[in-house]
Coordinates of C-alpha atoms and ligand atoms in Angstrom, one line a residue:
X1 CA -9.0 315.0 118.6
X2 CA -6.3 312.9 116.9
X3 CA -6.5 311.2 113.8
X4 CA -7.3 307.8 115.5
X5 CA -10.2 308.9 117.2
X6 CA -11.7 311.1 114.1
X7 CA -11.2 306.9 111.6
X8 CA -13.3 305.6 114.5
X9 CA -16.2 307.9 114.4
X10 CA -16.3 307.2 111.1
X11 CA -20.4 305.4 110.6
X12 CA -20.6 302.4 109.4
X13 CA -22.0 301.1 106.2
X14 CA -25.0 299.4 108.3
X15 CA -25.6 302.7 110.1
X16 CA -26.2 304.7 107.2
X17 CA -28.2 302.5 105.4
X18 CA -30.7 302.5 108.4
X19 CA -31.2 306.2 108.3
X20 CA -34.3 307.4 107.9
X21 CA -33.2 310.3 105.0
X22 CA -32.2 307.1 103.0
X23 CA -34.7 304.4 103.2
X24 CA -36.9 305.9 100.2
X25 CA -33.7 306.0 97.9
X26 CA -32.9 302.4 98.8
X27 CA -35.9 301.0 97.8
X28 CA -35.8 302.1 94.0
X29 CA -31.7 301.2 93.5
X30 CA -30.2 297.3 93.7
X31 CA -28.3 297.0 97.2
X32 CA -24.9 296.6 94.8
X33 CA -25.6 300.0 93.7
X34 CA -26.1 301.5 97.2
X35 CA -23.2 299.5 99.2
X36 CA -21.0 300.9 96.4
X37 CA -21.8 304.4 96.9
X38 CA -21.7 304.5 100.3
X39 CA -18.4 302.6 100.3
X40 CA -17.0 305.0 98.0
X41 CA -18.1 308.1 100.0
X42 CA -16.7 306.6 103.7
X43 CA -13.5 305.7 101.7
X44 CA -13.2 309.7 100.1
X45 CA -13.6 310.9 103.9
X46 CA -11.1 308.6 105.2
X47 CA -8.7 309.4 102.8
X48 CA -9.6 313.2 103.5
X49 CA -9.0 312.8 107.2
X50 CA -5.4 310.8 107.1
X51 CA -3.7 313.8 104.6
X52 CA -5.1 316.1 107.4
X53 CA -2.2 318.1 109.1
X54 CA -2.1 317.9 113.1
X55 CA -3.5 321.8 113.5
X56 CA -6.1 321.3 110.3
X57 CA -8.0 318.5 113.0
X58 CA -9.4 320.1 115.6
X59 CA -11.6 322.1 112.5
X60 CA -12.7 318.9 110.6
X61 CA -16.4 318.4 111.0
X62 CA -17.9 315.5 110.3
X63 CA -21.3 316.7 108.9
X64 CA -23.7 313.2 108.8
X65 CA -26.5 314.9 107.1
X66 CA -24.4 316.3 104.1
X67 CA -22.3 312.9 103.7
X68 CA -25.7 311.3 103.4
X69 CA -27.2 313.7 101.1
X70 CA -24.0 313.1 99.2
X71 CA -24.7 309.4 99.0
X72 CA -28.3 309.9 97.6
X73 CA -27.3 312.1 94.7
X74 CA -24.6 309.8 94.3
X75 CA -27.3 306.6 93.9
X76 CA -29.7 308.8 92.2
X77 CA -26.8 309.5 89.4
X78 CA -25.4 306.1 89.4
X79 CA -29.1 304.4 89.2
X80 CA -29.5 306.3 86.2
X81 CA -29.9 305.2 82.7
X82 CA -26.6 305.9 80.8
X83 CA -28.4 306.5 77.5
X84 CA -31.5 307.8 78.2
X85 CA -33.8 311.2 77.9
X86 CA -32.2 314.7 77.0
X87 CA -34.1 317.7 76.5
X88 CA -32.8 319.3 73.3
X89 CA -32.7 322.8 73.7
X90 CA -30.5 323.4 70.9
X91 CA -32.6 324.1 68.1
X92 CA -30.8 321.4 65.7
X93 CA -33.6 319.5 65.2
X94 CA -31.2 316.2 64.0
X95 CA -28.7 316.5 66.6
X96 CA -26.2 313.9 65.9
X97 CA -24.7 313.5 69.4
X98 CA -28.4 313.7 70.8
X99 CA -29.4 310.6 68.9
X100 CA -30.7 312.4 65.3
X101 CA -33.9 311.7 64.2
X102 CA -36.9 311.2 67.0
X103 CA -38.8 307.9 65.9
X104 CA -42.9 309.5 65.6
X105 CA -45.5 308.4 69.1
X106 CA -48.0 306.8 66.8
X107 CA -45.6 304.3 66.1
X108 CA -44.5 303.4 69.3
X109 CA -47.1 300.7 70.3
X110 CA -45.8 298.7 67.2
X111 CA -42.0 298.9 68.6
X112 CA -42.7 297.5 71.9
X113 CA -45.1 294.8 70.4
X114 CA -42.8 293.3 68.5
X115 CA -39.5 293.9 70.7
X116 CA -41.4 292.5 73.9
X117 CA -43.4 289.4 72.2
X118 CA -42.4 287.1 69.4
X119 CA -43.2 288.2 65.8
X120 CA -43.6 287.4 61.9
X121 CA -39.7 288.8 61.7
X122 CA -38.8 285.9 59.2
X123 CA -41.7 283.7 59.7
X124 CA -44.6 283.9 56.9
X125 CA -48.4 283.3 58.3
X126 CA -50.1 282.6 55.3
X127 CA -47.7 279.8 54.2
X128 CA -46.6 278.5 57.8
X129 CA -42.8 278.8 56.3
X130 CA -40.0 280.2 56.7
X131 CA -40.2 284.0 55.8
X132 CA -37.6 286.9 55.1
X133 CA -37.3 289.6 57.2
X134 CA -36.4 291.9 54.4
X135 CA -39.9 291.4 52.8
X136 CA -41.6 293.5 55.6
X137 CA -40.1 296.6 54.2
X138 CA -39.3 296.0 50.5
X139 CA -42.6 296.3 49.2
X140 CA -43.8 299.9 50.8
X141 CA -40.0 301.4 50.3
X142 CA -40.7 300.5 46.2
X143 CA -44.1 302.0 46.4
X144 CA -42.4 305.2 47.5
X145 CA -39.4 305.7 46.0
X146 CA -40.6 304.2 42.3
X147 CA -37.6 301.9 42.9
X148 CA -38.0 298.3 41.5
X149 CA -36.0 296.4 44.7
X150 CA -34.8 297.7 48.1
X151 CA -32.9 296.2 51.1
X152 CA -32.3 297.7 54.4
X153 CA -29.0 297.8 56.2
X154 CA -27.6 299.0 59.6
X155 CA -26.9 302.7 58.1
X156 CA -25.9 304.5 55.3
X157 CA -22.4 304.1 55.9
X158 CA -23.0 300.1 55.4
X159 CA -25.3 300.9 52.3
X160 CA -22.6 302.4 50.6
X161 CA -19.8 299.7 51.9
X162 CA -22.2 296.9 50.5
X163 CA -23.2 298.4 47.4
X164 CA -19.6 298.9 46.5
X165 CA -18.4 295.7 47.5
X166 CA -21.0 294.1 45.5
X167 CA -20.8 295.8 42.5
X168 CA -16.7 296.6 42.5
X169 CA -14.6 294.8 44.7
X170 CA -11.3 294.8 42.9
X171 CA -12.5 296.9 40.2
X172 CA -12.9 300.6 39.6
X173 CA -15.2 302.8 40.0
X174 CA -15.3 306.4 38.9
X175 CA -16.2 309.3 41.3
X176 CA -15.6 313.4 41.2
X177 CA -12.6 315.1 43.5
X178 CA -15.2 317.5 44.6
X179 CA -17.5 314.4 46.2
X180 CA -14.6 312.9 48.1
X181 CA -16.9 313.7 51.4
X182 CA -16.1 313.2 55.2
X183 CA -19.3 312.5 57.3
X184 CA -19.1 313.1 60.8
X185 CA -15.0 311.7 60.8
X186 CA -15.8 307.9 60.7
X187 CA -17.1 308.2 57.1
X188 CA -14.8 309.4 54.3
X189 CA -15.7 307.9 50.9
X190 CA -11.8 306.8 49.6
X191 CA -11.7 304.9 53.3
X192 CA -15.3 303.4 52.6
X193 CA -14.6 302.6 49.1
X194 CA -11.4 301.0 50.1
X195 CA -12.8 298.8 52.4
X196 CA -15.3 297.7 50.4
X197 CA -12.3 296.2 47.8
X198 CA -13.1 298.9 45.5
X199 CA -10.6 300.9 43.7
X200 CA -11.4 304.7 43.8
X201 CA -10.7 306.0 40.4
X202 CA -11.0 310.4 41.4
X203 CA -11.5 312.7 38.4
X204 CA -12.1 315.9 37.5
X205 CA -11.3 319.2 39.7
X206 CA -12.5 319.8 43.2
X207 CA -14.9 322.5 42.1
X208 CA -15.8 321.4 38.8
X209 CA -16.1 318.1 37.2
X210 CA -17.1 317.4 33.4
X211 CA -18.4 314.4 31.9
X212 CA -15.7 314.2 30.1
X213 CA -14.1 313.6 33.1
X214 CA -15.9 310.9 33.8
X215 CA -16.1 309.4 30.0
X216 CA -12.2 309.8 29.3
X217 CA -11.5 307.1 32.5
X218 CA -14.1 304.5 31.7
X219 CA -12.0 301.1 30.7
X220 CA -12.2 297.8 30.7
X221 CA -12.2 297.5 34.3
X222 CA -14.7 300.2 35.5
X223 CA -17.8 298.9 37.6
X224 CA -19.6 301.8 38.3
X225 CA -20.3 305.8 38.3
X226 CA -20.4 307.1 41.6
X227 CA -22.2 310.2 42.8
X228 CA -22.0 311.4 46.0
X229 CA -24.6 313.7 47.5
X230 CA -22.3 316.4 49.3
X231 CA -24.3 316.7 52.2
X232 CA -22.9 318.8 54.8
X233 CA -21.0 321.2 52.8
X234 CA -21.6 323.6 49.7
X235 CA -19.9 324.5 46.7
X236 CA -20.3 327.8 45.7
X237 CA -19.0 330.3 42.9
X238 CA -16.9 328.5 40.0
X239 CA -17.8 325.2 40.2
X240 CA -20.0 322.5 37.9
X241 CA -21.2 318.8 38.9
X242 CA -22.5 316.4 36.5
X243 CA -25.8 316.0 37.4
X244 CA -27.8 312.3 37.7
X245 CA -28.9 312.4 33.9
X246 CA -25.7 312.8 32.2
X247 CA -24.2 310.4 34.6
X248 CA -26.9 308.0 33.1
X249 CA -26.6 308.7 29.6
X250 CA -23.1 308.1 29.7
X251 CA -23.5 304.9 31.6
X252 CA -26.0 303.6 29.5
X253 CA -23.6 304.1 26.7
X254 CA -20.9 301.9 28.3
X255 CA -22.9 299.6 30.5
X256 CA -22.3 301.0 33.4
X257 CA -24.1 301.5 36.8
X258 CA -24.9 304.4 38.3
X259 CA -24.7 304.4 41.8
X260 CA -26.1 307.6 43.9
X261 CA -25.2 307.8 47.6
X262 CA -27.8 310.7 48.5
X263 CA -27.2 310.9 52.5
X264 CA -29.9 312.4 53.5
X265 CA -32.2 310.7 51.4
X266 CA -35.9 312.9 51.6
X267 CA -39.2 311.7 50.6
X268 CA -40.6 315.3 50.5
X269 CA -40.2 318.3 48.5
X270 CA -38.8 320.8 51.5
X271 CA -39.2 323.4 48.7
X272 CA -42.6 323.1 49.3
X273 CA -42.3 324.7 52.7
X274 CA -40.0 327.5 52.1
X275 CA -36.7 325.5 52.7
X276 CA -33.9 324.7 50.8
X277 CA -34.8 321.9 47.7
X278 CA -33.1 318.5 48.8
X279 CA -33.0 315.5 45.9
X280 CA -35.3 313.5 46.9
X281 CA -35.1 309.7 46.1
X282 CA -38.1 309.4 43.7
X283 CA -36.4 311.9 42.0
X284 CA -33.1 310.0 41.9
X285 CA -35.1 306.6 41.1
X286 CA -37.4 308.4 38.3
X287 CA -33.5 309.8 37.0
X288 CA -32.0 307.0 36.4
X289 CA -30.0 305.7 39.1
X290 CA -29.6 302.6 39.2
X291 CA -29.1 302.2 42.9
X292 CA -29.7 304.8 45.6
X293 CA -28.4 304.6 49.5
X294 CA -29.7 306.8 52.1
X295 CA -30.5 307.1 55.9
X296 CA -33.5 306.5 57.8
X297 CA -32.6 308.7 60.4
X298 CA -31.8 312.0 59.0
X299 CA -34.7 313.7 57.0
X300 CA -36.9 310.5 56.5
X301 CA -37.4 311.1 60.1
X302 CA -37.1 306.9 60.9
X303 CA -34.8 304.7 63.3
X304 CA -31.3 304.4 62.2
X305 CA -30.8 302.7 59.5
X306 CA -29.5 302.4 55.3
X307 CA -31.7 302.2 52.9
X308 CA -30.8 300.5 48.8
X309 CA -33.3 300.9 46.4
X310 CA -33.0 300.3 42.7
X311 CA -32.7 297.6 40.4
X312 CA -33.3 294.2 40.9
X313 CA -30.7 292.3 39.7
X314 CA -28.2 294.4 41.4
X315 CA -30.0 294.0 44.7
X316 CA -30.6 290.2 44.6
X317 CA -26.9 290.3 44.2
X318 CA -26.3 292.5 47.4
X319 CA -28.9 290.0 49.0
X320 CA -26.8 287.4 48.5
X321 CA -23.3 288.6 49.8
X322 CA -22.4 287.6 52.8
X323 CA -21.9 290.9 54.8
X324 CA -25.4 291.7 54.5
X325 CA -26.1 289.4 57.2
X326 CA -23.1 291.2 58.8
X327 CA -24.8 294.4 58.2
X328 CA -28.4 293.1 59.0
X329 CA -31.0 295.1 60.9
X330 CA -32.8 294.0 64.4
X331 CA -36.7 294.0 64.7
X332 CA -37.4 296.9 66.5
X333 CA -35.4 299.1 63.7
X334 CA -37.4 297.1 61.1
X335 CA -40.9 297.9 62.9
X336 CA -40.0 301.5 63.4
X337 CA -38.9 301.9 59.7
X338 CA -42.1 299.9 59.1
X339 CA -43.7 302.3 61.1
X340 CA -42.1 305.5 59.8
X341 CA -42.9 304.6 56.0
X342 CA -46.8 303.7 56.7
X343 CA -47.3 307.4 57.9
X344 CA -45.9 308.6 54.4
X345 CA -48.6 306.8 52.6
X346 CA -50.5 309.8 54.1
X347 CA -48.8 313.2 52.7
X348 CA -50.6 315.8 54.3
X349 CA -50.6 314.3 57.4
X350 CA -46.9 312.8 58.0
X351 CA -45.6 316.6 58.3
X352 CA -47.4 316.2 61.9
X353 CA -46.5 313.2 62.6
X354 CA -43.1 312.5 61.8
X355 CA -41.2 314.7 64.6
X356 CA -38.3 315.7 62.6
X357 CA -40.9 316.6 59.5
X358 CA -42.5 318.8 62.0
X359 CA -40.2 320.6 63.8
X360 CA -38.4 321.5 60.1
X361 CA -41.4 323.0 58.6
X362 CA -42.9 324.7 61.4
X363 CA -43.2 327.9 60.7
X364 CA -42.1 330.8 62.9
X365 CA -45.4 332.3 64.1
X366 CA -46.1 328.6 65.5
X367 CA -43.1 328.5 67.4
X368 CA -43.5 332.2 68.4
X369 CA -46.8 331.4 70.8
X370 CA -44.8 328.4 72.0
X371 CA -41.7 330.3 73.1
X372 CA -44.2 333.3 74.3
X373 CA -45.9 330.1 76.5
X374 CA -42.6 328.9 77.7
X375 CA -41.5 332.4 78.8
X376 CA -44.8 333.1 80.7
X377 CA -44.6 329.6 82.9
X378 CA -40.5 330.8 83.5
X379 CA -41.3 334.6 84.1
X380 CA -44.4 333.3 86.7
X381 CA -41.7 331.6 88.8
X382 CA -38.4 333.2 87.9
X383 CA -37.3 336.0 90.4
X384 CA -33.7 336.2 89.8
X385 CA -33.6 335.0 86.5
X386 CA -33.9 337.3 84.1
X387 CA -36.2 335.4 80.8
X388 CA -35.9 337.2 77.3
X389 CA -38.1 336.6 74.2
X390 CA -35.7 337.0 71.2
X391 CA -34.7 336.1 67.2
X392 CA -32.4 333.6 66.0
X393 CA -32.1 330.9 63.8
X394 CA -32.2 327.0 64.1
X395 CA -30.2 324.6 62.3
X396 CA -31.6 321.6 60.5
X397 CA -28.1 319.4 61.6
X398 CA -27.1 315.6 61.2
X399 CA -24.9 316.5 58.2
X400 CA -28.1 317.8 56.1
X401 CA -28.6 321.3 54.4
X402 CA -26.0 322.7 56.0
X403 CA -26.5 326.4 55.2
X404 CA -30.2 326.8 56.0
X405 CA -30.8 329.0 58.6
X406 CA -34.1 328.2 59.9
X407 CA -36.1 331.6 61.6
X408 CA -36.9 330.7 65.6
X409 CA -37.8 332.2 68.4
X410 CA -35.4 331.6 71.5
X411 CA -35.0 332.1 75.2
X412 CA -32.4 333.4 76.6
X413 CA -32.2 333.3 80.4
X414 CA -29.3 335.3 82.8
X415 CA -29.1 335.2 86.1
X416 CA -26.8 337.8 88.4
X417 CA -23.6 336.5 89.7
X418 CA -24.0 333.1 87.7
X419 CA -22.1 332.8 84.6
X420 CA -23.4 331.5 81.5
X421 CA -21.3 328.5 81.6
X422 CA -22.0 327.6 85.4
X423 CA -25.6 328.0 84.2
X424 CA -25.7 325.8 81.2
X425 CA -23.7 322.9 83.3
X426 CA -26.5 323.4 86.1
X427 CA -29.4 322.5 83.3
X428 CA -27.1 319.8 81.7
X429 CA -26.8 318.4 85.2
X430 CA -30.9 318.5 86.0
X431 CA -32.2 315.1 86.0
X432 CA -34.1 315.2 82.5
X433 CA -30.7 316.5 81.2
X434 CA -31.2 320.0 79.5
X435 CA -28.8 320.8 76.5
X436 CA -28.6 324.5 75.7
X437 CA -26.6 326.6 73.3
X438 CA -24.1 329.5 74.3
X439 CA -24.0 332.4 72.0
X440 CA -22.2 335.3 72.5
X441 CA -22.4 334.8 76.2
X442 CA -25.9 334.2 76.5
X443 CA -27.7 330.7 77.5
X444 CA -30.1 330.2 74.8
X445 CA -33.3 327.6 75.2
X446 CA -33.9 327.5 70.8
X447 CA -37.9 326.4 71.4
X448 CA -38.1 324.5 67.8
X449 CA -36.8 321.5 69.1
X450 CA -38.5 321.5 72.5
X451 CA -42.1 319.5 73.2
X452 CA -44.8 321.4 75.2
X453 CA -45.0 318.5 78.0
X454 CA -41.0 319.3 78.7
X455 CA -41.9 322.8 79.9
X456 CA -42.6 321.9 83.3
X457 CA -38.7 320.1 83.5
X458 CA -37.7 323.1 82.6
X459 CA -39.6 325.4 84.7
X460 CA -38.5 323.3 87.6
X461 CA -34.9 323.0 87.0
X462 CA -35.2 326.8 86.5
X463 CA -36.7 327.1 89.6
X464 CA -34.0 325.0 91.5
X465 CA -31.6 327.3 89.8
X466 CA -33.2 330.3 91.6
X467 CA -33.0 328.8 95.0
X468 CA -29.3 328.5 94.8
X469 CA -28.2 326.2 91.6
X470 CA -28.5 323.2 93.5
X471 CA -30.4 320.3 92.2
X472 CA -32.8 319.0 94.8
Ligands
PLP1 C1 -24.9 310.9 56.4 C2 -24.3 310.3 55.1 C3 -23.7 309.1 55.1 C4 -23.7 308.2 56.3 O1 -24.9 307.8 56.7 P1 -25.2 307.1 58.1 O2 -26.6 306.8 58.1 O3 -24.8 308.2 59.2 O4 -24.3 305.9 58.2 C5 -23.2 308.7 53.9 N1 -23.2 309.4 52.8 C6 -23.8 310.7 52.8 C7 -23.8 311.5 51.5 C8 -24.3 311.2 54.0 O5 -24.9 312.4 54.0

């Protein structure tokens, strides 16, 4: 057959899309989706046919059945959500790249209730006026953190922009060499601080810094003491920070704020559960501080967002600057936040209830019968897989504690004459995505981070995986 007679056998867009294997398909996806696909897919076998030399055509098979399961994965994949559902199978329970902090269930009727109808967001009922959307969080954030004003921002990374620019643009302020942090490479405070319009004035040593350090630079020009929390990294051996107090004292002596950016920014003592001790922000409030930033969404365990607590004056002045509105935060992240501080009013039971709170503290007996119930529903279908129960450690992530080795119990699956790699992009590719880790040549499923109801995805996908590592 020559390559003339090979184009014209070709099917038709019309003919595939009235075969039977596709109808089902075709119904769930827009017709813009589908006519794409299949466009695409005739185009690639087109192509594939003219580059064919004269003794490769008499071997070219046209398989129908294949190019049209083709298309369907292709829809399937297309017709997807781009940001959507992920198992994490990591163990790091606030994965930045898979979205950080999980925003608790019993909040979630609140988030669609206000995102799908219309809402008080800056209207006030009991007056009939116009309200500010601010006031829906201010009052519950001071009644936690001891502050005496708060505001709520986009992030941290805009807490700390705003607070600067407020308090020092075009003046200095004062912060140690060993607090000079990077977050996650778009955050480096000397960038931050010089976008803000404030001058960075460094002192001291990076491993120790003195108040001295701090006193001996103070002049006429000085706005503010800053003190970084360093977050995702440790200093150990040789080394001194001043702490909150003395920052204080000395600022009290010269009139000078003291601004603490704390990152993480807990509510609860973690020491109270076997884990590292974090600062938490009552602490840094009851200190001293005049103003405090922090995230929602690392160990608060909200949506994403920066939180400023402190004193008033100072934050009726960042209310007033005009980046806030720049910087302002949408209704749904003011509902879950909303959300996410009512369940603290409740101490013994927001451990449950906040996801990231529970998955941190839960201890490794707990996770132990869930990993032991994971491996049973694998081992009951797995034939070729081979499903191991053993120790490890989990990490807590998003830039916070970033030595703690948390004790957990993990899977770790192998399967004959599939490497680990081919393996791991098979359950990355399932449809519920299923991220994994790769240690020492072994796929690892860390159980910490994974919820019971997502142990039937992954029994299927491993399933698929025994019938050949194709997804069906
Ligand atoms: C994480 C962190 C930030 C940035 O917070 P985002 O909420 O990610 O913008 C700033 N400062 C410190 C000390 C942090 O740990």
């Amino acid at each position: 057959m020559d390559k003339k007679n090979l184009l014209m056998r070709l099917p038709k867009v019309d003919e595939i899309l009235s075969s039977e294997t596709i109808i089902e398909t075709i119904k769930r996806f827009p017709r813009s989706t589908i006519v794409e696909v299949v466009r695409n897919r005739i185009d690639e076998i087109r192509k594939a046919i003219l580059s064919l030399k004269d003794e490769e055509l008499k071997n070219f098979d046209l398989n129908e059945d294949k190019l049209i399961q083709d298309i369907i994965e292709d829809i399937e994949k297309k017709g997807n959500m781009s940001l959507r559902k992920v198992i994490n199978a990591t163990g790091v329970v606030l994965h930045t790249n898979l979205g950080r902090a999980l925003i608790s269930e019993e909040i979630v009727k609140d988030i669609v209730d206000v995102a799908c109808n219309y809402s008080t967001l800056e209207f006030d009922v009991s007056t009939g006026k116009r309200g500010s959307r601010y006031s829906h969080v201010e009052e519950i954030i001071c009644k936690l953190t001891g502050a005496e004003s708060a505001l709520v921002v986009n992030n941290n990374a805009a807490a700390v922009l705003l607070v600067l620019n407020t308090m020092a643009k075009n003046k200095e302020v004062i912060v140690s060499r060993g607090q000079l942090v990077e977050i996650g490479g778009s955050f480096r405070v000397p960038e931050v601080m010089m976008q803000s319009g404030a001058i960075l004035k460094e002192v001291g040593a990076t491993n120790k810094t003195h108040v001295y350090d701090y006193e001996n630079n103070i002049n006429e020009n000085t706005a503010a003491i800053l003190k970084v929390h360093t977050s995702n990294y440790k200093i150990l051996g040789f080394c001194r920070e001043v702490d909150i107090e003395e920052m204080v004292e000395l600022g009290k002596k010269y009139d000078i704020p003291v601004i603490e950016d704390i990152g993480s920014g807990t509510f609860i003592d973690f020491s109270k559960y076997g884990i590292t001790y974090e600062p938490t922000v009552l602490e840094s409030v009851a200190r001293g501080a005049d103003i405090v930033t922090f995230s929602g969404d690392k160990l608060l365990g909200g949506p994403q967002a920066g939180i400023i607590v402190g004193r008033k004056k100072y934050i009726e002045r960042m209310k007033k600057n005009q980046l806030t509105r720049a910087l302002r935060v949408d209704k749904m992240t003011l509902t879950a936040l909303e959300g996410t501080l009512r369940l603290y009013l409740d101490e013994k039971k927001v451990i449950e209830k906040i996801p990231t709170l529970k998955m941190l503290t839960m201890d490794s007996d707990r996770i132990k019968e869930k990993a032991e119930k994971l491996l049973s529903k694998i081992t009951e279908v797995a034939k070729t897989v081979e499903a191991l129960l053993i120790e490890g450690y989990s990490q807590v992530g998003g830039g916070s504690m970033p030595i703690e080795k948390l004790p957990t119990y993990l899977i770790s699956l192998n399967k004959e004459g599939l490497s680990t790699k081919k393996m791991e992009e098979f359950l990355r590719g399932f449809t519920i995505p299923i991220i994994c880790r790769i240690n020492e040549d072994r796929l690892l499923l860390d159980v910490r981070t994974i919820e019971e109801d997502e142990f039937d995805n992954i029994v299927t996908a491993i399933k698929q995986l025994e019938t050949g590592g194709k997804h069906e």
